[in-house]
C-alpha positions as a Markdown table, in Angstrom:
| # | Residue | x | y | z |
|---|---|---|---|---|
| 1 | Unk | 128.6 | 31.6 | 101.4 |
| 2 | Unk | 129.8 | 32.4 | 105.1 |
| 3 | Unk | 128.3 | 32.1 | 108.6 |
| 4 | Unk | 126.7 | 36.0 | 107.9 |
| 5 | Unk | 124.6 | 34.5 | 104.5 |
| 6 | Unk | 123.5 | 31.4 | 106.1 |
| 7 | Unk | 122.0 | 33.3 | 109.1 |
| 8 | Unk | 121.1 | 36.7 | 108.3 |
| 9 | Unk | 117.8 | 36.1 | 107.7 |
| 10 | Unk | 117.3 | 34.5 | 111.1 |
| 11 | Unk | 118.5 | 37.1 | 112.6 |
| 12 | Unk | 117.1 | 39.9 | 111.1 |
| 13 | Unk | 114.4 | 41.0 | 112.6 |
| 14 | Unk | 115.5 | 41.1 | 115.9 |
| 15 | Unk | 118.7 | 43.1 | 114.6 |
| 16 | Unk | 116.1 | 45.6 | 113.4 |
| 17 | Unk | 113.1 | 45.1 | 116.1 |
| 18 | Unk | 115.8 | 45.9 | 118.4 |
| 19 | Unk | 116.8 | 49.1 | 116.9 |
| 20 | Unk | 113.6 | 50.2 | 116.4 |
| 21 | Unk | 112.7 | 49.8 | 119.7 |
| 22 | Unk | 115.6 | 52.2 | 121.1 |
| 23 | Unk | 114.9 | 54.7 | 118.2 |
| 24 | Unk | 111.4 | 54.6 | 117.6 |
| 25 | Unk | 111.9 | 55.2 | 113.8 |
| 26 | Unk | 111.5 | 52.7 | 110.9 |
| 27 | Unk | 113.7 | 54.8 | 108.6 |
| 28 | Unk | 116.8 | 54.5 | 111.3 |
| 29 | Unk | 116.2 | 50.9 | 112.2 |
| 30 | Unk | 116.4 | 50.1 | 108.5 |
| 31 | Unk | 119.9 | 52.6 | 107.9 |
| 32 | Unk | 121.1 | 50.8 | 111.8 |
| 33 | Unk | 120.4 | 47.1 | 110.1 |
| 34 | Unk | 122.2 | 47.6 | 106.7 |
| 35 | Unk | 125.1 | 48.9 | 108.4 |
| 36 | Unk | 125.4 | 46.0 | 111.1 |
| 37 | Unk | 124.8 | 43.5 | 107.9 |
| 38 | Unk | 127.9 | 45.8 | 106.1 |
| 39 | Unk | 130.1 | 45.6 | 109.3 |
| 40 | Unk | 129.3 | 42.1 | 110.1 |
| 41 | Unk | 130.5 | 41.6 | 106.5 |
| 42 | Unk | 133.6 | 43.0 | 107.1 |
| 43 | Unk | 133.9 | 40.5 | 109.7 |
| 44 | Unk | 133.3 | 37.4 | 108.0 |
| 45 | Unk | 134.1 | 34.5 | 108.8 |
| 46 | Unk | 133.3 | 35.4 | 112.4 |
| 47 | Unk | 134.2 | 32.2 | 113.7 |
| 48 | Unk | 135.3 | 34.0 | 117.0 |
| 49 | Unk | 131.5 | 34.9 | 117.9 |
| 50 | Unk | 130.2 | 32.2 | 119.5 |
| 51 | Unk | 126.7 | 33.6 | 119.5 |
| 52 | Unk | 126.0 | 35.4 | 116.3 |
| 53 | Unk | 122.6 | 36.5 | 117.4 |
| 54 | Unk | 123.6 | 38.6 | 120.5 |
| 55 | Unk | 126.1 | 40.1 | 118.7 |
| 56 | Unk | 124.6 | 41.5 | 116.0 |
| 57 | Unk | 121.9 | 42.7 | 118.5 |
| 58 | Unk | 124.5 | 44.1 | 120.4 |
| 59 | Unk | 126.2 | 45.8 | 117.6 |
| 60 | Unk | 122.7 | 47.2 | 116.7 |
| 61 | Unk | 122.4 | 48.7 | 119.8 |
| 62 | Unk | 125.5 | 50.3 | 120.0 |
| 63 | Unk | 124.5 | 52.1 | 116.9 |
| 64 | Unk | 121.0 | 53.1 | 117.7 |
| 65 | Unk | 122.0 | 54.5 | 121.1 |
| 66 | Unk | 124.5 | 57.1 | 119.2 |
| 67 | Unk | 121.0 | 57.5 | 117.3 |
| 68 | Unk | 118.9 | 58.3 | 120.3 |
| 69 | Unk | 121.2 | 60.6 | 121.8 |
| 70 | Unk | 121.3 | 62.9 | 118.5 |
| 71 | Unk | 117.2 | 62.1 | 118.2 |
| 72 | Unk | 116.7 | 63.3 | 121.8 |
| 73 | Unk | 118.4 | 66.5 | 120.5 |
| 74 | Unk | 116.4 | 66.7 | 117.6 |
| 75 | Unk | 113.0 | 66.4 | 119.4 |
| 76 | Unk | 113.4 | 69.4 | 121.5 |
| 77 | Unk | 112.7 | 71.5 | 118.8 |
| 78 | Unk | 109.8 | 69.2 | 116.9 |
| 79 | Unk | 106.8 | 70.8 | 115.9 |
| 80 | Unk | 103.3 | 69.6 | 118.1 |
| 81 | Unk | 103.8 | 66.2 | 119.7 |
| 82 | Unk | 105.7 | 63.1 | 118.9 |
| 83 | Unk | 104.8 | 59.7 | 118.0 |
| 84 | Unk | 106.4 | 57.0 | 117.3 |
| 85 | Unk | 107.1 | 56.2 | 113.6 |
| 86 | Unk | 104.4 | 53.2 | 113.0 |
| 87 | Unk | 105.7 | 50.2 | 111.8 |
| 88 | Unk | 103.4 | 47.8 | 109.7 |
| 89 | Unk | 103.5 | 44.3 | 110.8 |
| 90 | Unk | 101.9 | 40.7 | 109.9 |
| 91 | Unk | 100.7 | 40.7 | 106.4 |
| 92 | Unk | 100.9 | 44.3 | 105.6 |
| 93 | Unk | 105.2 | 43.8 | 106.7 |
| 94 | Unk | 107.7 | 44.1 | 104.3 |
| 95 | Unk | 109.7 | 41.6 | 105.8 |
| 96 | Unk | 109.3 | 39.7 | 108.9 |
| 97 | Unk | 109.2 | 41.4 | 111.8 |
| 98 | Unk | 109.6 | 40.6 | 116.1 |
| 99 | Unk | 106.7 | 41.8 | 117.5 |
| 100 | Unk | 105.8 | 41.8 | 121.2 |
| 101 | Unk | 104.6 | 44.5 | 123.9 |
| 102 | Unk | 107.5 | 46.1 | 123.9 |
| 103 | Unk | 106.8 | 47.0 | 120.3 |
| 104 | Unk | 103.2 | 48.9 | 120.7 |
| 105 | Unk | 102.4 | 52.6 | 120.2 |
| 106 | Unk | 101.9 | 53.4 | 124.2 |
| 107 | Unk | 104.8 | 51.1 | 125.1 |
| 108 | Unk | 107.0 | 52.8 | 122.9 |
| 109 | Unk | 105.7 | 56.4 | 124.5 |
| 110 | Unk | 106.4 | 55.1 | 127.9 |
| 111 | Unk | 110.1 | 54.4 | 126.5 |
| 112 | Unk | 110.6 | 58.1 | 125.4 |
| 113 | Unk | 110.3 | 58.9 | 128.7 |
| 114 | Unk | 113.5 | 56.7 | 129.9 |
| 115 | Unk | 116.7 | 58.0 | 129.8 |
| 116 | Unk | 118.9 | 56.8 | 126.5 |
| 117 | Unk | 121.3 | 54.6 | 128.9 |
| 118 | Unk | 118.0 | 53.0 | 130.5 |
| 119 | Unk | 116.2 | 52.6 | 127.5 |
| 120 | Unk | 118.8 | 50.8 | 126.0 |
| 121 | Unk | 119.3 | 48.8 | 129.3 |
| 122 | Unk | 115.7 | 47.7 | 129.4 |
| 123 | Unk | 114.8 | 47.1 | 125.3 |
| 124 | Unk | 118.4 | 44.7 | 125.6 |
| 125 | Unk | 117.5 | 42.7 | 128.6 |
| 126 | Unk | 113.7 | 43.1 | 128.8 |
| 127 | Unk | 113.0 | 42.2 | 125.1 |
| 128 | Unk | 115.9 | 40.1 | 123.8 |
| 129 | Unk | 117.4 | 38.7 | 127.1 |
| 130 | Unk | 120.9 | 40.1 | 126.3 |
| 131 | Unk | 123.2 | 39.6 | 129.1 |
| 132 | Unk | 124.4 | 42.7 | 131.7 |
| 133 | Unk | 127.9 | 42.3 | 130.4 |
| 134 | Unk | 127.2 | 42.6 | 126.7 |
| 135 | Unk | 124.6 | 45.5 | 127.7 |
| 136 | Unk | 127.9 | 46.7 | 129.6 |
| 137 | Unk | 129.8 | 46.6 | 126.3 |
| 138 | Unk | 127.1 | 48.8 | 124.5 |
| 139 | Unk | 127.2 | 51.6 | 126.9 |
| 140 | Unk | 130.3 | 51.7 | 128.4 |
| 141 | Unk | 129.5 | 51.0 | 131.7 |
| 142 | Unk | 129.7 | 47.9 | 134.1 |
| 143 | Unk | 127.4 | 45.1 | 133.9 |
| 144 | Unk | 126.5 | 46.4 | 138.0 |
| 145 | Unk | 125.6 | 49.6 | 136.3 |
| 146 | Unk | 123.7 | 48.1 | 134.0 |
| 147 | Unk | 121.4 | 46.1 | 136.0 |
| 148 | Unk | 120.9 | 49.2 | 137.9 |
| 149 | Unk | 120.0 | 51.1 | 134.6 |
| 150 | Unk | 117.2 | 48.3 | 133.4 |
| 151 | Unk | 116.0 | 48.0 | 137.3 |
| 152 | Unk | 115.4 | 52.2 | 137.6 |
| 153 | Unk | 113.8 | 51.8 | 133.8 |
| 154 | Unk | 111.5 | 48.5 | 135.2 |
| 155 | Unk | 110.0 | 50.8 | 137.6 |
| 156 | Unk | 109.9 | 53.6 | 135.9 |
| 157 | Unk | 108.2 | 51.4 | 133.3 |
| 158 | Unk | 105.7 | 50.0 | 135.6 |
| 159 | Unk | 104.9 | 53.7 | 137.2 |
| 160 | Unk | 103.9 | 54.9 | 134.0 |
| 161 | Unk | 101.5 | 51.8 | 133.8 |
| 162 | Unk | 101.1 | 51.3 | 130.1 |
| 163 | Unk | 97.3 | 49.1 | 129.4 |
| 164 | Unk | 97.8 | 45.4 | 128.8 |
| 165 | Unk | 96.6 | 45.1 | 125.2 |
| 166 | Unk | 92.7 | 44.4 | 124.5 |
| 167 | Unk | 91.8 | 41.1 | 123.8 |
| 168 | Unk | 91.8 | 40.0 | 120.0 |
| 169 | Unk | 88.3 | 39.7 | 119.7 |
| 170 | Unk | 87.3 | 42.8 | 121.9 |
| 171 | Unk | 89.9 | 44.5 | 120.0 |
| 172 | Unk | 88.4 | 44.0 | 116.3 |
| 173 | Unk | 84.8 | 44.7 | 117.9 |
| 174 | Unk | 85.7 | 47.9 | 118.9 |
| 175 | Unk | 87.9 | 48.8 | 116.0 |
| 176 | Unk | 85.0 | 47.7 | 113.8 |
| 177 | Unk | 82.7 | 49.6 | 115.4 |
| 178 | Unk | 84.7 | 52.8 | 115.0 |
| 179 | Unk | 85.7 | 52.3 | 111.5 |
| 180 | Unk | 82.1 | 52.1 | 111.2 |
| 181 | Unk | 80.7 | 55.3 | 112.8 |
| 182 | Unk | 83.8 | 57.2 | 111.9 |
| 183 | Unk | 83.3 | 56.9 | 108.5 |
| 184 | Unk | 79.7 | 58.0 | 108.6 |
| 185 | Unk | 80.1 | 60.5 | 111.1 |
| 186 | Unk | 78.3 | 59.6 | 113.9 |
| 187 | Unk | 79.5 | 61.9 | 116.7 |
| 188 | Unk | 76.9 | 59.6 | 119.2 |
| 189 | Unk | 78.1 | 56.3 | 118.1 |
| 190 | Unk | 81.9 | 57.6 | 118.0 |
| 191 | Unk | 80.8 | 59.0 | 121.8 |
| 192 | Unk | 79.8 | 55.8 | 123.2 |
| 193 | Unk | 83.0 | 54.1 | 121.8 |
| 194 | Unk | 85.5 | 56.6 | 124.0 |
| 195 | Unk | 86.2 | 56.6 | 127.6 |
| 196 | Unk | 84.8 | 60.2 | 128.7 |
| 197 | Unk | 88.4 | 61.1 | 129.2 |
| 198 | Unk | 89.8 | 59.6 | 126.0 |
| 199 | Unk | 92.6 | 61.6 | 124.1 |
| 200 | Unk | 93.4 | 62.6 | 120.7 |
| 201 | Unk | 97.0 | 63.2 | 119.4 |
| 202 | Unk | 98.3 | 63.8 | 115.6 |
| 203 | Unk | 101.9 | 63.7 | 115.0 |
| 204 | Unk | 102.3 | 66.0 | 111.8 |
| 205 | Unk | 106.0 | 67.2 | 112.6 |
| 206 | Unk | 105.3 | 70.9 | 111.2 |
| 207 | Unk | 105.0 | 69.5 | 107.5 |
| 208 | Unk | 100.6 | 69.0 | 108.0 |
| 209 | Unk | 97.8 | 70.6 | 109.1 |
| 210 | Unk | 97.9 | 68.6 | 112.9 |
| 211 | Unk | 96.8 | 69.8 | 116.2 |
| 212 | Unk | 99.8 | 71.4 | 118.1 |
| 213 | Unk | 98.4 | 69.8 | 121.5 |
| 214 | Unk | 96.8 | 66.6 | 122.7 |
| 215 | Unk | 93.0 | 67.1 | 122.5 |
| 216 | Unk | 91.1 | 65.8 | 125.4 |
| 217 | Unk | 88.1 | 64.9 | 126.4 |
| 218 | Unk | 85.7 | 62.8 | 124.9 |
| 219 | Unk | 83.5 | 65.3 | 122.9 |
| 220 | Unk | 86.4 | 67.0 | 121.9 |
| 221 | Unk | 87.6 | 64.6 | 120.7 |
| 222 | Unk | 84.6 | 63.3 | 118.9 |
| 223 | Unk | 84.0 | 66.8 | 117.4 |
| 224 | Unk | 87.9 | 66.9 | 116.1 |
| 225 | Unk | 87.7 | 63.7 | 114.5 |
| 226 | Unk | 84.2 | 63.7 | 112.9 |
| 227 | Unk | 85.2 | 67.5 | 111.5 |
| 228 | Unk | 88.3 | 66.5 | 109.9 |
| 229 | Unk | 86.3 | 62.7 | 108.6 |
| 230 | Unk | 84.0 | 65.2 | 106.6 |
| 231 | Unk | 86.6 | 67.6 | 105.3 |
| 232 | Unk | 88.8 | 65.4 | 104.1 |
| 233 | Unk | 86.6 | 62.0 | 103.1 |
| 234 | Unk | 88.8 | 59.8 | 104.7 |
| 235 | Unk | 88.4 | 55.8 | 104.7 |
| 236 | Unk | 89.5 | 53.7 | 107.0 |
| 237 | Unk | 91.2 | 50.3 | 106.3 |
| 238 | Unk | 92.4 | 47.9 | 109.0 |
| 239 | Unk | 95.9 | 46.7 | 109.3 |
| 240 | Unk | 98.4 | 44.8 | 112.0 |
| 241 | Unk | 100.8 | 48.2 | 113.1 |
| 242 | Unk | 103.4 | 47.5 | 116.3 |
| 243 | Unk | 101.9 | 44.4 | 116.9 |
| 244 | Unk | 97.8 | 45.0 | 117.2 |
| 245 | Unk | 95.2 | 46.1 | 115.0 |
| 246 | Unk | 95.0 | 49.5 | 113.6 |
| 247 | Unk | 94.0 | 51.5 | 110.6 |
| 248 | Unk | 95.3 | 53.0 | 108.0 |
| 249 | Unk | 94.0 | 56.4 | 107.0 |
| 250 | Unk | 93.1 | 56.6 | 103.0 |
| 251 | Unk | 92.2 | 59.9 | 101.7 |
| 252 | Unk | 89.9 | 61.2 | 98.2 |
| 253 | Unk | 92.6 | 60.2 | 96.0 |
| 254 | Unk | 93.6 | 56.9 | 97.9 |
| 255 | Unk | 96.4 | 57.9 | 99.2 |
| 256 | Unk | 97.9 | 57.0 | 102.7 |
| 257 | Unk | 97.3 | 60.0 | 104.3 |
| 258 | Unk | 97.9 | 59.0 | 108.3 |
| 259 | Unk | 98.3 | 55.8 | 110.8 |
| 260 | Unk | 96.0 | 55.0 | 113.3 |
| 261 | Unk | 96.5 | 53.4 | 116.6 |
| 262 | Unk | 94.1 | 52.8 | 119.4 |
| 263 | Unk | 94.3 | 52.3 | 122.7 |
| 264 | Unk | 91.3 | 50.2 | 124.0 |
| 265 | Unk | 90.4 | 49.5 | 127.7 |
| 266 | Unk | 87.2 | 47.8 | 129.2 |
| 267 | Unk | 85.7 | 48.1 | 125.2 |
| 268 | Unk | 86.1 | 51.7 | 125.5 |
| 269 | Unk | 89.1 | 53.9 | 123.3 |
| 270 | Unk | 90.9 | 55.9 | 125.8 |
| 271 | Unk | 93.8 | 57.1 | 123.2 |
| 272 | Unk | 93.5 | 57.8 | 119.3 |
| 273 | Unk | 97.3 | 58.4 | 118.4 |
| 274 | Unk | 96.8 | 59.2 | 114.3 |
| 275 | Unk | 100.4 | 59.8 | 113.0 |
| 276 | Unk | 100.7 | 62.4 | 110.0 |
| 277 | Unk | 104.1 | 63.3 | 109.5 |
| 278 | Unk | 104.8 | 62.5 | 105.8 |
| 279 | Unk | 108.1 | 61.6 | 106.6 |
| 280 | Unk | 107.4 | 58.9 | 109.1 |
| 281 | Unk | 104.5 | 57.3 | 106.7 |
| 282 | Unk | 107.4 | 56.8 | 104.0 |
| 283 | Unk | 108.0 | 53.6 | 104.9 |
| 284 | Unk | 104.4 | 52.5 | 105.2 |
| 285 | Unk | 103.9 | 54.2 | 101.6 |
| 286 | Unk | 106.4 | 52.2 | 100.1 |
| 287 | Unk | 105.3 | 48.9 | 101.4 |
| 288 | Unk | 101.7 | 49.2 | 100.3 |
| 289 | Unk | 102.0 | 51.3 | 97.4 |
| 290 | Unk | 99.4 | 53.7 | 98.1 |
């Protein structure tokens, strides 16, 4: 066995939690691991990398920034709005996964916004501490440049202002309490659960039934969500996704039909992001079997 068997593992998850952070898709983090495992391969014995870790993130990197670029392209032309694919973690995971902030729903939605160059720039040194010269190497630019890139992409982060996680325990309350009253449909419990201007958005890529704009409002919302709870008979069952506590969306039949995630603020839900697209739930599907 060579240095690439005896470490791989180790390393794994931040190889993939690194592309998935610059994509934002489960399917191309996986196709952006196996191919730095297959290059890194054809490397072995790799006794000139002195620090195998940064350089398989940095390989990883350089492959999902080709990624975004074409994704970008691709996303001009997607049908309603876009969420990120959700990515099951802690029990529910298929394999270990790096999970932090930079990992959750309405971080990853405040990384769309970034330009590919500062994206990369900020998920490298931000989230893995990867050096301004090896950043440098990924996107063909000087490590000045690059500090530059993940400085604009700080601020631009910190404009944007994305909510500190709830607390654990606040966190489960509220979630309970919505599983609860969603399930029965109770539009005045689900009311006093959302901020008044709490949003609603369903990512169903063209391919489901999905509402083409973010609902908002807090009635709205509560009506959307109580009419579609009844049509369909839909349970909910909790689960770790990106890090936090969400829910997985079972219909009739007990199939995964969505993904929740919340966004929780003073106990209140002030975003309901419920992902649809069958193709972004593959990987979720796979993993539990449903």
């Amino acid at each position: 066995m060579g240095r690439l068997d005896d470490e791989w593992a180790a390393h794994r998850p931040a190889v993939f939690g690194a592309a998935y952070r610059i994509t934002g898709s489960v399917a191309d983090a996986e196709d952006i691991a196996q191919d730095v495992w297959l290059r890194a391969s054809a490397r072995e014995p790799l006794d000139d990398v002195r620090d195998l870790r940064a350089w398989l993130i940095t390989v990883a990197a350089r492959r999902a920034y080709d990624v975004l670029g074409s994704a970008h392209a691709r996303r001009v032309d997607y049908v309603g709005p876009w969420l990120p694919e959700p990515l099951l973690t802690g029990p529910d995971a298929a394999e270990p996964v790096l999970v932090d902030e930079t990992a959750g729903t309405a971080m990853l939605l405040v990384l769309e916004e970034l330009s590919p160059p500062e994206r990369v720039a900020f998920v490298l040194h931000h989230a893995f501490g990867v050096p301004y010269d090896r950043i440098a190497e990924v996107l063909g630019r000087t490590p000045a440049a690059c500090r530059q890139l993940a400085s604009r992409a700080r601020r631009k982060v910190a404009a944007a202002s994305p909510p500190r996680p709830a607390r654990a325990g606040e966190r489960e309350r509220v979630l309970r309490e919505f599983r609860a009253a969603y399930e029965r449909g109770d539009e005045a419990a689900l009311l006093a659960l959302l901020d008044p201007d709490a949003t609603y958005t369903t990512d169903g890529g063209g391919h489901v039934f999905a509402a083409r704009k973010i609902i908002a409002g807090a009635g709205r919302v509560v009506t959307a969500l109580v009419r579609i709870a009844v049509r369909n008979r839909f349970t909910l069952v909790p689960a770790e996704v990106n890090g936090e506590t969400g829910l997985l969306v079972r219909n009739r039949a007990g199939r995964l039909a969505a993904v929740d995630t919340l966004e929780i603020r003073d106990g209140r839900v002030i975003a309901v992001r419920r992902v649809l697209n069958p193709d972004k739930l593959a990987a979720a599907r796979a993993t539990l079997n449903w």
